[in-house]
Amino acid sequence: MSKQRKRYFLNEEEIPNQWYNIQADMVTKPLPPVHPATKKPLTPEDLYPLFAKECADQELNQTDAWIDIPEEVREKYKYYRSTPLVRAYALEKALGTPAHIYFKNESVSPMGSHKLNSAIPQAYYCMTEGVSNVTTETGAGQWGASLSYAGSMFGLNIAVYQVKISYEQKPYRRSIMQTFGAQVTPSPSMSTRAGKDILTNDPNNQGSLGTAISEAVELATTTPNCKYCLGSVLNHVSLHQTVIGLEAEKQMEMAGEYPDIVIACFGGGSNFGGLAFPFMRHRIKGENGKSHTRFIAAEPASCPKLTRGEFKYDFGDEAGYTPLLPMFTLGHNFKPANIHAGGLRYHGAGVIVSQLLKDGLMEAVDIEQLESFEAGCLFAKTEGIIPAPESCHAIAATIREALKCKETGEEKVILFNLSGHGLVDMAAYDQYLAGNLQNYHLDENTLKADIESLDNLQP
Amino acid sequence: MSKQRKRYFLNEEEIPNQWYNIQADMVTKPLPPVHPATKKPLTPEDLYPLFAKECADQELNQTDAWIDIPEEVREKYKYYRSTPLVRAYALEKALGTPAHIYFKNESVSPMGSHKLNSAIPQAYYCMTEGVSNVTTETGAGQWGASLSYAGSMFGLNIAVYQVKISYEQKPYRRSIMQTFGAQVTPSPSMSTRAGKDILTNDPNNQGSLGTAISEAVELATTTPNCKYCLGSVLNHVSLHQTVIGLEAEKQMEMAGEYPDIVIACFGGGSNFGGLAFPFMRHRIKGENGKSHTRFIAAEPASCPKLTRGEFKYDFGDEAGYTPLLPMFTLGHNFKPANIHAGGLRYHGAGVIVSQLLKDGLMEAVDIEQLESFEAGCLFAKTEGIIPAPESCHAIAATIREALKCKETGEEKVILFNLSGHGLVDMAAYDQYLAGNLQNYHLDENTLKADIESLDNLQP
């Protein structure tokens, strides 16, 4: 029996006081977002009507590698940070792998996922800029719950459009949002033009993140003193999430190791970037002993923008309200299958991550739904934490790499992000255990057509 | 804005390596459990057929104040312990109280509550004694989930009888148990004589903890190589839970304070005893500056064994399979109202706590359901954690004391146990927010009759 150290924490004074902005260090900078009509690059000023000013500035900041975390935000981080870095001894043993597996446990956040890391600063910036109303979208509800709590911290009114199928299938997350006083509307709804258009054509439409974003954006632009917040995809969201990787770096140092492989699941890219970017900076700079690390994004096989999408300009939402973003995408009309990893059901990848993938600084793998739940159940039985369906994808990719180490005998150090727990997703586990879950196969023709339809949007 | 320290953790080497057995220090020892037929005091040997030998020995141990935590158990504790001690600055501010409010956050356990602290050693002792099958009961499912996980750690088969109303109302906890491979049966069931008898008389019976205990005990005594585990009430369960208070004591020291008031919710007494007993030892011993502390158990007004029950010998279960225990009780036929704090719906109090209450070493308060949820919502909005309906009772009692301090201006230090989170209990919050929850009033005549019916059981 081992007496080795299992979990690593930082003292409160060691919680980072700056986020890391990888844009400043990237050799090839991300392409700019452009205006859909003029195709001209956007300035921060163009984003001010929609986002908090500070978030808009962060979004396009390609010069400052370090951005101060406001002291008030850091105080709120102290409610749940540092999150533990955990050595997964029991998982290693079950796999019989010589690999050292570590995970950063973001599931201990009171809302159950990493989303709070960006919800707090976004709500804070809105508050300091005198904004009183905030809109957002949410799929499974992790982001909506986090922003609802952050909004209640800073006295904001929060309106959330929740993808209808999740609103109905996951009522607990809706209740969590309502407990914090948020107004939650199933999307598509009749409260916006975007929603009305969809429901008119398709009264039984079950919603998508793209549609919910359209509705939230429309409400923000038609409501006085109102801004919009987004839970992933955008650069400033990944920036806030780097608190994960910066903590993990210090904690890995406490463990006396440095990761050979860094893995996270991938929806829009914020939990991936949050963990990966701080480590990637050493690779970009070619630092001794730290430039060999591989970075693997684990996406669902049924929504494979990184492995099967194309790098093109595309809208962030379904209705085409957002700027055009240069990203790996399946097309904003892509309709992802109803997998339970609701947070990964998004057609595109963030701008930074898309550029990094293009430049070969990271890799992507696709994971079938059944493999993801098989991995999640093994993790639960060994490490005791039932992972969110999203996080199961990171675990599956980790298991693949650990089993490779078993074959080769290599003692690699693998670090993955446990982005959230699955305690509010047990209906999905129920179905998996009952043998009622399936893998989904993409229709090649639809996939091709969705991507080709973007051609006339290109600048 | 404060920059004060918010959370306190212990290093892994500071996790206690002994539990504290308050029985050894009690001036008036608890009365012994007696055999229902002979009325003779039980010996540990009498308990061996039902419980792991080590648990039976601990149950009746009135001499050793400190009992070693097996190293294998301590290794498993490291998966989630130490749990944080948290200063509830935001709650203090919302109340405008000069009191310093701290809580021990047991909700960060991967199963969401303190129950794992005893599930791990109980499963471990069964494993070391060669037992392969274990039965138990569960109400809301916190205990069943914890024992299911602990069983999977040590390779045991776990069979759980879950109170039927919870089985149906809280399917997520059932799914959690099943994810760990446990067999879950709604109780009353046709699989036992106890269950059959009840269903024959009352086919729509919704179950109770007392009935589920009867079924689990019956299955254990009729199955080869099978033991029974209990999640509260018994002395050895409270013993295991003292890891909470022992950690909290060290953490309060880090914070430079000592509690004037210690508060926990009360079902059978294990989370209360777990937090309170380590502090209470200083009061028993009359130690300087530590003998004034008040200990408050917060029970539901609809199941008020401490505030309105009587100190009598009673069965631990509904069918009368268990030994007779000397405890504050409402009678084993008491039918608690369907409040959402399922873990508090039990007719009796543990033997140790009952003696301590009798001796004036602790107090009890009763909390109505609506007051508990009001307190829970305020806590969620301020501290960000949605508390379990059970824990809401402790929060309500804490708020009462904090508001008294506001009146008097006293800067008292209050410590309460956040025994679990409510993420799997959101249906209850839903109903509260919709105005569909109620308080329950006891029928005085039934209450009196249930207690009087115990007279012929007394030794």
Short mmCIF file of C-alpha atoms in Angstrom, two decimals, chain B residues 85 100-103 245 248-263 275-276 278-280 282-283 289-296 411-417:
data_model
loop_
_atom_site.label_atom_id
_atom_site.label_comp_id
_atom_site.label_asym_id
_atom_site.label_seq_id
_atom_site.Cartn_x
_atom_site.Cartn_y
_atom_site.Cartn_z
CA LEU B 85 -12.72 24.85 6.99
CA HIS B 100 -17.49 34.95 13.06
CA ILE B 101 -19.12 32.10 11.18
CA TYR B 102 -17.05 29.12 10.08
CA PHE B 103 -18.21 25.94 8.41
CA GLY B 245 -14.09 17.59 14.34
CA ALA B 248 -11.74 21.27 12.35
CA GLU B 249 -9.97 21.72 15.67
CA LYS B 250 -6.58 21.99 13.97
CA GLN B 251 -8.03 24.26 11.30
CA MET B 252 -9.69 26.58 13.84
CA GLU B 253 -6.29 26.82 15.46
CA MET B 254 -4.84 27.91 12.10
CA ALA B 255 -7.55 30.57 12.03
CA GLY B 256 -6.59 31.59 15.54
CA GLU B 257 -10.05 31.02 17.00
CA TYR B 258 -11.98 28.58 19.16
CA PRO B 259 -15.72 28.05 18.70
CA ASP B 260 -18.16 29.43 21.24
CA ILE B 261 -20.96 27.52 19.54
CA VAL B 262 -20.81 24.29 17.52
CA ILE B 263 -23.83 23.41 15.38
CA LEU B 275 -18.04 17.60 14.53
CA ALA B 276 -18.97 18.14 18.17
CA PRO B 278 -13.68 16.41 19.66
CA PHE B 279 -14.54 19.91 20.90
CA MET B 280 -16.76 18.57 23.64
CA HIS B 282 -12.35 19.96 26.28
CA ARG B 283 -15.63 20.95 27.90
CA GLY B 289 -11.03 28.77 27.69
CA LYS B 290 -12.60 25.71 26.11
CA SER B 291 -15.26 24.66 28.57
CA HIS B 292 -17.87 27.29 27.74
CA THR B 293 -18.65 26.01 24.22
CA ARG B 294 -22.32 25.31 23.49
CA PHE B 295 -23.26 22.40 21.24
CA ILE B 296 -26.51 22.67 19.31
CA GLU B 411 -18.47 38.68 18.43
CA LYS B 412 -19.08 34.99 19.00
CA VAL B 413 -17.34 32.31 16.99
CA ILE B 414 -19.84 29.88 15.47
CA LEU B 415 -18.78 26.69 13.74
CA PHE B 416 -21.25 24.54 11.86
CA ASN B 417 -21.02 21.42 9.76
#
